[in-house]
mmCIF file of C-alpha atoms and ligand atoms in Angstrom:
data_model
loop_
_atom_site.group_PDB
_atom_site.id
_atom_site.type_symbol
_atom_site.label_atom_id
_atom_site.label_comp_id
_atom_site.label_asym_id
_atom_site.label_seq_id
_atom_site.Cartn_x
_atom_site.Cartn_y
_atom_site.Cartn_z
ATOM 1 C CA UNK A 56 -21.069 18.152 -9.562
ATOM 2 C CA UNK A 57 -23.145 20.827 -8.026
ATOM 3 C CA UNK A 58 -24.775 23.616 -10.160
ATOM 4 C CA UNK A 59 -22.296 26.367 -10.315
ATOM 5 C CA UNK A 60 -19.275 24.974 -9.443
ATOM 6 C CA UNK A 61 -15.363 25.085 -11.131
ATOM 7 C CA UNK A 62 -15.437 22.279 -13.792
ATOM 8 C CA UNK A 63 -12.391 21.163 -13.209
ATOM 9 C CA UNK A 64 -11.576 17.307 -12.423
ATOM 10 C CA UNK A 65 -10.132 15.219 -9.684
ATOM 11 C CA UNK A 66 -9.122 12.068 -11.103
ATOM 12 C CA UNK A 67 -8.313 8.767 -8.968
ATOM 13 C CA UNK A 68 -5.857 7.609 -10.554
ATOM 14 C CA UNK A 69 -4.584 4.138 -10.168
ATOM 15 C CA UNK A 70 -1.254 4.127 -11.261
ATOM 16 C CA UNK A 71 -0.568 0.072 -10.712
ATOM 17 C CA UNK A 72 1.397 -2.042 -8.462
ATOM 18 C CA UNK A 73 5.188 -1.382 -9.042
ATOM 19 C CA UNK A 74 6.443 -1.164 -12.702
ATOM 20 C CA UNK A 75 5.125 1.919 -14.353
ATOM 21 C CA UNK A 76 5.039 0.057 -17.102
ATOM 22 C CA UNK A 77 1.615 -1.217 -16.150
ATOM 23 C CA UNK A 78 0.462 2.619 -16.081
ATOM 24 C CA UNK A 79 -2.482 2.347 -18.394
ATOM 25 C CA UNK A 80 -2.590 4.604 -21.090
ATOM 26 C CA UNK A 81 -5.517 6.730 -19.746
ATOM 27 C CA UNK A 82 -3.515 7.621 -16.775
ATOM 28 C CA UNK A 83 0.112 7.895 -18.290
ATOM 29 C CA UNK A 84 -2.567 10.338 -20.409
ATOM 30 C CA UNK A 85 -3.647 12.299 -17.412
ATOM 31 C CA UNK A 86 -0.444 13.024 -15.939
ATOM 32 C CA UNK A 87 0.894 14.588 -18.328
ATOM 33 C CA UNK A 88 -1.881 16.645 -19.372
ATOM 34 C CA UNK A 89 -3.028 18.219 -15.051
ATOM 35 C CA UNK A 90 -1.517 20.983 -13.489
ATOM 36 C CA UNK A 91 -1.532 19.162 -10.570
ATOM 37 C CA UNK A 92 -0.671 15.969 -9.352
ATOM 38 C CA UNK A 93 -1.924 14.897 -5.655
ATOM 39 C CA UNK A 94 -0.652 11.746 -3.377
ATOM 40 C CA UNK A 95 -0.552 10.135 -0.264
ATOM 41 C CA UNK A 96 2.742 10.549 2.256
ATOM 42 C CA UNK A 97 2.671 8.512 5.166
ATOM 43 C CA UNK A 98 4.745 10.049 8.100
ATOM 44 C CA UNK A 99 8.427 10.165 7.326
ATOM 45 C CA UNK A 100 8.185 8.774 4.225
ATOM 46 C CA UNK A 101 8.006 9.078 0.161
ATOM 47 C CA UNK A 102 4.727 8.135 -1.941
ATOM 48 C CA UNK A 103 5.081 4.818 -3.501
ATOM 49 C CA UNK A 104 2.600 5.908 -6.086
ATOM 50 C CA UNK A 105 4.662 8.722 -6.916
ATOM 51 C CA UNK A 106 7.626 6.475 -7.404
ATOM 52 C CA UNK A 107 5.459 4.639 -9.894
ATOM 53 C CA UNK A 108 4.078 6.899 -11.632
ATOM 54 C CA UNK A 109 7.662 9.492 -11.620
ATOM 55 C CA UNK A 110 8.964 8.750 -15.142
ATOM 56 C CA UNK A 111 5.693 10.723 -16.681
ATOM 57 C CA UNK A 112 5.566 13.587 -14.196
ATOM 58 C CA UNK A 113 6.320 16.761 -16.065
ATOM 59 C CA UNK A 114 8.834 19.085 -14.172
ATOM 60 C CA UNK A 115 6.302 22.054 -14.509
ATOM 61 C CA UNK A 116 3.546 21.098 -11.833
ATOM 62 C CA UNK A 117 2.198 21.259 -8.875
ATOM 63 C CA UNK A 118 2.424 18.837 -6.675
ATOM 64 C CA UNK A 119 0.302 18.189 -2.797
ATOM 65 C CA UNK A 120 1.893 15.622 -0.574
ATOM 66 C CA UNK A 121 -0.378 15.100 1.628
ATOM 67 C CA UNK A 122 0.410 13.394 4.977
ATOM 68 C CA UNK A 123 -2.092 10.975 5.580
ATOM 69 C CA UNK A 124 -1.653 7.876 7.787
ATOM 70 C CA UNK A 125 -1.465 4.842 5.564
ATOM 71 C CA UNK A 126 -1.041 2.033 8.146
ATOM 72 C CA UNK A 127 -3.604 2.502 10.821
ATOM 73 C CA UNK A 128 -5.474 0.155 11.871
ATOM 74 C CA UNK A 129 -8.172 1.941 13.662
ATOM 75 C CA UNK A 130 -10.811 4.078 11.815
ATOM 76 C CA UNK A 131 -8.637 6.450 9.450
ATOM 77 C CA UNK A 132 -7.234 9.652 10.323
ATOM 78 C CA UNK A 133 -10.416 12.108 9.884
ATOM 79 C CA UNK A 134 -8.658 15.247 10.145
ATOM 80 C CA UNK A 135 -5.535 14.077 7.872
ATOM 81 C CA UNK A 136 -8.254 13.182 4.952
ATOM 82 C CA UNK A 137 -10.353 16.587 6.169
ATOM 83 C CA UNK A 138 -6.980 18.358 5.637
ATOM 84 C CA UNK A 139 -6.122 16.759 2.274
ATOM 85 C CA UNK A 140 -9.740 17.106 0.487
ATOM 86 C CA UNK A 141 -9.616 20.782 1.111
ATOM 87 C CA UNK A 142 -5.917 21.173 -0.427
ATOM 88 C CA UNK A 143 -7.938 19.623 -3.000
ATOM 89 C CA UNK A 144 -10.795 21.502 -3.181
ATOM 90 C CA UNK A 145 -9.253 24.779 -3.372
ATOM 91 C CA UNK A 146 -7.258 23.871 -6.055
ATOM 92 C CA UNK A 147 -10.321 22.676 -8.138
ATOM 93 C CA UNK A 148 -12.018 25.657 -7.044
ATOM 94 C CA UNK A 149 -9.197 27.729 -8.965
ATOM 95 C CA UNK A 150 -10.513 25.810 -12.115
ATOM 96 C CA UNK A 151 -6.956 23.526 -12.142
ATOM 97 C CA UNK A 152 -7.651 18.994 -12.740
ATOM 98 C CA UNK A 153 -5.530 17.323 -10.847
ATOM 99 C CA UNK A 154 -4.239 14.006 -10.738
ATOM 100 C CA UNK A 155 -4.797 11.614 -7.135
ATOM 101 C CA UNK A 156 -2.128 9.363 -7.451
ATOM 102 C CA UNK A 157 -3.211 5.659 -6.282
ATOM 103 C CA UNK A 158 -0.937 2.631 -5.587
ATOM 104 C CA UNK A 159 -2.856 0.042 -7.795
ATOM 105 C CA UNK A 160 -6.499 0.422 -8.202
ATOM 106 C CA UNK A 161 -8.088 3.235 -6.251
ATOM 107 C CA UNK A 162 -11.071 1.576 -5.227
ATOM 108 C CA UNK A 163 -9.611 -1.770 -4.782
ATOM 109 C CA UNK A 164 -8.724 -1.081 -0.755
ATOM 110 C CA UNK A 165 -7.149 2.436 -1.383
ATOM 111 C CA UNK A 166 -7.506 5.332 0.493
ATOM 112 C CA UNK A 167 -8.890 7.419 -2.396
ATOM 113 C CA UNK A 168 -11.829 6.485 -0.930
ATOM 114 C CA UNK A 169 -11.763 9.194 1.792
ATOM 115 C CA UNK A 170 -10.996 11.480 -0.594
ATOM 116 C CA UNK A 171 -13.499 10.726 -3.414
ATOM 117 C CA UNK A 172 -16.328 10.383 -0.124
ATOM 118 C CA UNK A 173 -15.576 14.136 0.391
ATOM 119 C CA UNK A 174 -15.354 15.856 -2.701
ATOM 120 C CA UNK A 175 -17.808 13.956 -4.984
ATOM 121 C CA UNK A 176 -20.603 15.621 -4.134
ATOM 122 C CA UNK A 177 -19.604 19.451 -4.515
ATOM 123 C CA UNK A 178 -16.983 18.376 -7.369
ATOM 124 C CA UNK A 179 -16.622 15.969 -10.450
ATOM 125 C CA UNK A 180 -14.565 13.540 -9.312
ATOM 126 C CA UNK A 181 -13.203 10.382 -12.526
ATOM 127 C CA UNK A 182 -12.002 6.880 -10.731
ATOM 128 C CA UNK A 183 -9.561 5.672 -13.282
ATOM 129 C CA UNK A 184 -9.084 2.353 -12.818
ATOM 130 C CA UNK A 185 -5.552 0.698 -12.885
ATOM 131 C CA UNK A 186 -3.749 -3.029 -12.103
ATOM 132 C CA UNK A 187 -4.227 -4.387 -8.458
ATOM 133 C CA UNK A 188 -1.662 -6.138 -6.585
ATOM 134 C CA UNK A 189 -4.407 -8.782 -6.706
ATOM 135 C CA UNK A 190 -4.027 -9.756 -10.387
ATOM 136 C CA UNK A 191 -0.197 -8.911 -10.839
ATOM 137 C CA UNK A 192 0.188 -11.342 -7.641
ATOM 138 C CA UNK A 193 -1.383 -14.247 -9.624
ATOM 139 C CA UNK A 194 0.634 -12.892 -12.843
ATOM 140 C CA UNK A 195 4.404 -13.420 -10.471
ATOM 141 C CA UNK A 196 3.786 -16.940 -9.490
ATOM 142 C CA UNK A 197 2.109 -17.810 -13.350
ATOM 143 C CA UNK A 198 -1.371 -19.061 -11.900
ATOM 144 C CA UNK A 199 -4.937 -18.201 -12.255
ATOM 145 C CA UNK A 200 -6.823 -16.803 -8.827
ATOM 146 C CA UNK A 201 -9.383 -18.990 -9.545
ATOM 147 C CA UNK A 202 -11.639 -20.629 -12.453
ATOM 148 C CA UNK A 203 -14.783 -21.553 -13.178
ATOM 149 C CA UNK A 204 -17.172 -21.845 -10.122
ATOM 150 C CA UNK A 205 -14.504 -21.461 -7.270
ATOM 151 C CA UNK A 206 -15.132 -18.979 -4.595
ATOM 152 C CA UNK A 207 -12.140 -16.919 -4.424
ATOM 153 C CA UNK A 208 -12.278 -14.296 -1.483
ATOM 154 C CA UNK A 209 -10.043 -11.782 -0.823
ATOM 155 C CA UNK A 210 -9.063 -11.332 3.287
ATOM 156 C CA UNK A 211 -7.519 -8.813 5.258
ATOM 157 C CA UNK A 212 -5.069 -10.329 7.299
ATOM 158 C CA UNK A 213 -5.620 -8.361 10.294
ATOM 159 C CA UNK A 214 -9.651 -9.634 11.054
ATOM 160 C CA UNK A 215 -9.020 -12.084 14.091
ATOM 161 C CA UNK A 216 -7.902 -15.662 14.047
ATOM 162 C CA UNK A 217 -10.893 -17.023 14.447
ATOM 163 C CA UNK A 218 -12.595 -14.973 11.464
ATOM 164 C CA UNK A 219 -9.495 -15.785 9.208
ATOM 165 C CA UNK A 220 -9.979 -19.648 9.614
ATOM 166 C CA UNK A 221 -13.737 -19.665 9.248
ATOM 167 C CA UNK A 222 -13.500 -17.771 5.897
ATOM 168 C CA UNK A 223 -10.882 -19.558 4.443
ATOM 169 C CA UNK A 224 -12.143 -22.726 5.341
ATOM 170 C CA UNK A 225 -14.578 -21.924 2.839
ATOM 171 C CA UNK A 226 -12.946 -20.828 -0.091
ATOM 172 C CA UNK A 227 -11.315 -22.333 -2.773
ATOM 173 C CA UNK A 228 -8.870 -20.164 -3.535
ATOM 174 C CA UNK A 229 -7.885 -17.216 -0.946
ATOM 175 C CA UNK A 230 -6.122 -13.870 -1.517
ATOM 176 C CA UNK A 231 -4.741 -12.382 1.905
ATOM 177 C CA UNK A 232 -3.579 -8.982 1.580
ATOM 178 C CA UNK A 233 -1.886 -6.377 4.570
ATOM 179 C CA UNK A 234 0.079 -9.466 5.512
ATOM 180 C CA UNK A 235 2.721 -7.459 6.885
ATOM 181 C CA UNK A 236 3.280 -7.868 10.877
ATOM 182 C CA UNK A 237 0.194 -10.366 10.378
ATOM 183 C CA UNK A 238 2.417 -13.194 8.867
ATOM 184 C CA UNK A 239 2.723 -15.625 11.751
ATOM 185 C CA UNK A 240 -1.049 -15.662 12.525
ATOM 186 C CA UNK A 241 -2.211 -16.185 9.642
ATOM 187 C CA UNK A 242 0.588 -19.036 8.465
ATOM 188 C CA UNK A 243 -0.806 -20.419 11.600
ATOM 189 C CA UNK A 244 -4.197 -20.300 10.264
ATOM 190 C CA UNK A 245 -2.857 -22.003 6.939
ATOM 191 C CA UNK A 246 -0.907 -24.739 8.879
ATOM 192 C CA UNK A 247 -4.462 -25.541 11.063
ATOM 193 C CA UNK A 248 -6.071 -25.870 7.830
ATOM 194 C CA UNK A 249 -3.328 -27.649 6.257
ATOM 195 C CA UNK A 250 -3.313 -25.411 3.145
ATOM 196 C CA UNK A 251 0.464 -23.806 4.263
ATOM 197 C CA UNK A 252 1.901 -26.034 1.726
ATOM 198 C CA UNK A 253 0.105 -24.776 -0.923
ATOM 199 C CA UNK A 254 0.609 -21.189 0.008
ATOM 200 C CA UNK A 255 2.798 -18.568 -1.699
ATOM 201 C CA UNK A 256 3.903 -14.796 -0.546
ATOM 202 C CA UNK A 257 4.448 -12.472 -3.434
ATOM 203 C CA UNK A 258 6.323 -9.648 -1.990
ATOM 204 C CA UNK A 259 6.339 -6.026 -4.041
ATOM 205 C CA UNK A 260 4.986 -7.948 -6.974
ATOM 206 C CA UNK A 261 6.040 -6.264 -10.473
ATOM 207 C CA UNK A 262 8.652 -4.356 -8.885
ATOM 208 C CA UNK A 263 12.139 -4.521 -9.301
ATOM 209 C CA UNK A 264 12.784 -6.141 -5.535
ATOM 210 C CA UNK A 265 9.939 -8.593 -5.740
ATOM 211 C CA UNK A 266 10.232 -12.028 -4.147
ATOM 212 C CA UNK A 267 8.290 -14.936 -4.292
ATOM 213 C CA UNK A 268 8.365 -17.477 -1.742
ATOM 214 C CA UNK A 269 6.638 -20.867 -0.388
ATOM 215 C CA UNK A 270 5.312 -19.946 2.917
ATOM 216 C CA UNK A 271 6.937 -23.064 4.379
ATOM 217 C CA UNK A 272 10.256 -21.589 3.521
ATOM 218 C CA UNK A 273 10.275 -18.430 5.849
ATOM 219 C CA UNK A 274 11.363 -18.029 9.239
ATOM 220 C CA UNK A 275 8.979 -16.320 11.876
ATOM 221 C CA UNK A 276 8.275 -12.715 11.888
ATOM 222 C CA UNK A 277 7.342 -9.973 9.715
ATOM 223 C CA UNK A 278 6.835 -9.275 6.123
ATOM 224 C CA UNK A 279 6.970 -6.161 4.051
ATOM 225 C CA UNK A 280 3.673 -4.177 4.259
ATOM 226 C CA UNK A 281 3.311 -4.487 0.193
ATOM 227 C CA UNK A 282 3.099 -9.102 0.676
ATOM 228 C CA UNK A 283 0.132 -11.416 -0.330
ATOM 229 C CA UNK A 284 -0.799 -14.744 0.358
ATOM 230 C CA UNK A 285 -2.375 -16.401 -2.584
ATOM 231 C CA UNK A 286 -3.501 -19.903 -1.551
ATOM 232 C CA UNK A 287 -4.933 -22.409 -3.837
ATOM 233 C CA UNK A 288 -7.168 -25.556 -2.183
ATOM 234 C CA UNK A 289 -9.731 -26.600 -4.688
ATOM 235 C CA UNK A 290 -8.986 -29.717 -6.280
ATOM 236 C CA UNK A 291 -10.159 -28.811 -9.673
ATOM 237 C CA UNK A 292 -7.865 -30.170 -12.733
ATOM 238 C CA UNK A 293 -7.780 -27.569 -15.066
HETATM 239 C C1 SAM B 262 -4.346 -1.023 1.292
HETATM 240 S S1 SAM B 262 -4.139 -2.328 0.142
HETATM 241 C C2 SAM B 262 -4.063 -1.427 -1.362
HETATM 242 C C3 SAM B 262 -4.258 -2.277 -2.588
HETATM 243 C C4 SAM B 262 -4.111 -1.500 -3.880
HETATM 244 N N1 SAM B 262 -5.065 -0.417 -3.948
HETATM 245 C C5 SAM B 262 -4.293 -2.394 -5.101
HETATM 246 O O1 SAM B 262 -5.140 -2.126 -5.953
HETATM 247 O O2 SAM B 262 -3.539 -3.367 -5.226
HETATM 248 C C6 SAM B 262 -2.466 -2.744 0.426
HETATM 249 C C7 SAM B 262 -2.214 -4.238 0.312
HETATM 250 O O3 SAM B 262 -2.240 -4.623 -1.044
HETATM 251 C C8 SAM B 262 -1.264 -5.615 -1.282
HETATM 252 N N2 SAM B 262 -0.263 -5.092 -2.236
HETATM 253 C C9 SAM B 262 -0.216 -3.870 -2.765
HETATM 254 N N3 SAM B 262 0.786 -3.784 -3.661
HETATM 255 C C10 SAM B 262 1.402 -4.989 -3.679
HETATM 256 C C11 SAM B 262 2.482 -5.538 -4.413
HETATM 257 N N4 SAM B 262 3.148 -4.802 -5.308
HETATM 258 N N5 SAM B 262 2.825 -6.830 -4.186
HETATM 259 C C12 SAM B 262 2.147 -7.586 -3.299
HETATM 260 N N6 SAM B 262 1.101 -7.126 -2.589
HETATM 261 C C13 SAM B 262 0.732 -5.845 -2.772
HETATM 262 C C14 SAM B 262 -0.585 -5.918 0.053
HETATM 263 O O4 SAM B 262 -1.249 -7.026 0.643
HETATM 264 C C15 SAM B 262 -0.832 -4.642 0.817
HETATM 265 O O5 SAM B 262 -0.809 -4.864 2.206
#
């Protein structure tokens, strides 16, 4: 924080991956104690993190929904984030915390990072860290990520085919998140590697509509936004 600035607080707060039951204390703690609670909208839509994190809200505060683009592929939004960190700011600058709502872990692929990039430097800014899809993914289909020495990588499933097969062709055991509109390249991927057997989708893990399914099961097409592919090839017996 800068010399003379408002000590007030933003807090990233990672609220987990569906069931708000996997709120950790620290930020079931925080929401109830800001004046302010802060989260993502994407166009035409409600926050998911919200929806998490709704049965601690108080009635009493204020809360910034802030329209930022959440599925872009290209470089993110500038002026949505510009927009949203001074909202922010001027509310810290009043001397109020507030609370940043995060799907899962803030710094575990989440946009908080736009935020935090802008106001940590004029500001104090806490990461609280919560669940990621990553781990409640392995928890749904009741199998570790990976043990001992295996390489586990986690891999965007929009990088290019050719990207996608090199690195999982070197990994034991493969996390591959943003499936979404992604799904038939990468089962394609899987299948050329002959690993699709071994593959499972975990769709809205920990919430009350999640599905888990072999990959070998599903038609062509798309899959929710909130699917990963957890793929296991190392031939470790545990
Ligand atoms: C932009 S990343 C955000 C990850 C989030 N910050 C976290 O800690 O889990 C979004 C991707 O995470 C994965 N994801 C998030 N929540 C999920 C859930 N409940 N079930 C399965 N995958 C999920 C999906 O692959 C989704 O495309």
């Amino acid at each position: 924080m800068a010399g003379d600035q408002a000590v007030s607080t933003l807090y990233g707060l990672g609220v987990g991956p569906g069931d708000p039951e996997l709120i950790t204390v620290k930020a079931w703690r925080i929401i109830g104690q800001v004046p302010v609670i802060a989260y993502p909208v994407a166009n035409g839509t409600d926050s998911l993190a919200r929806r998490i994190a709704s049965p601690f809200i108080p009635e009493d505060v204020l809360e910034l929904r802030l329209p930022i683009p959440m599925r872009t592929e290209r470089e993110p939004a500038r002026e949505a984030y510009e927009d949203a960190a001074r909202l922010i700011a001027e509310q810290l600058d009043l001397g109020k915390d507030i609370a940043f709502l995060c799907e899962g872990d803030p710094f575990f692929y989440g946009s908080f990072m736009y935020v935090h990039e802008r106001l940590q430097r004029a500001h104090t800014v806490m990461v609280v860290p919560g669940v990621t899809s990553l781990t409640a993914c392995a928890a749904a289909i009741g199998r570790p990520l990976a043990a001992r020495n295996e390489l586990l990588k986690v891999i965007p499933a929009p990088l290019e085919e050719t990207r996608l097969t090199e690195e999982i062709a070197t990994a034991e055991a493969v996390a591959i998140i943003k499936v979404g509109k992604h799904f038939d390249k990468v089962r394609r991927v899987l299948r050329a590697l002959d690993v699709a057997d071994r593959a499972f989708i975990i769709e809205r893990a920990t919430r009350e509509d999640e599905r888990i399914l072999a990959l070998e099961d599903l038609p062509e097409g798309e899959r929710p936004y909130f699917s990963t592919i957890l793929v296991y090839r190392g031939g470790e017996n545990w």
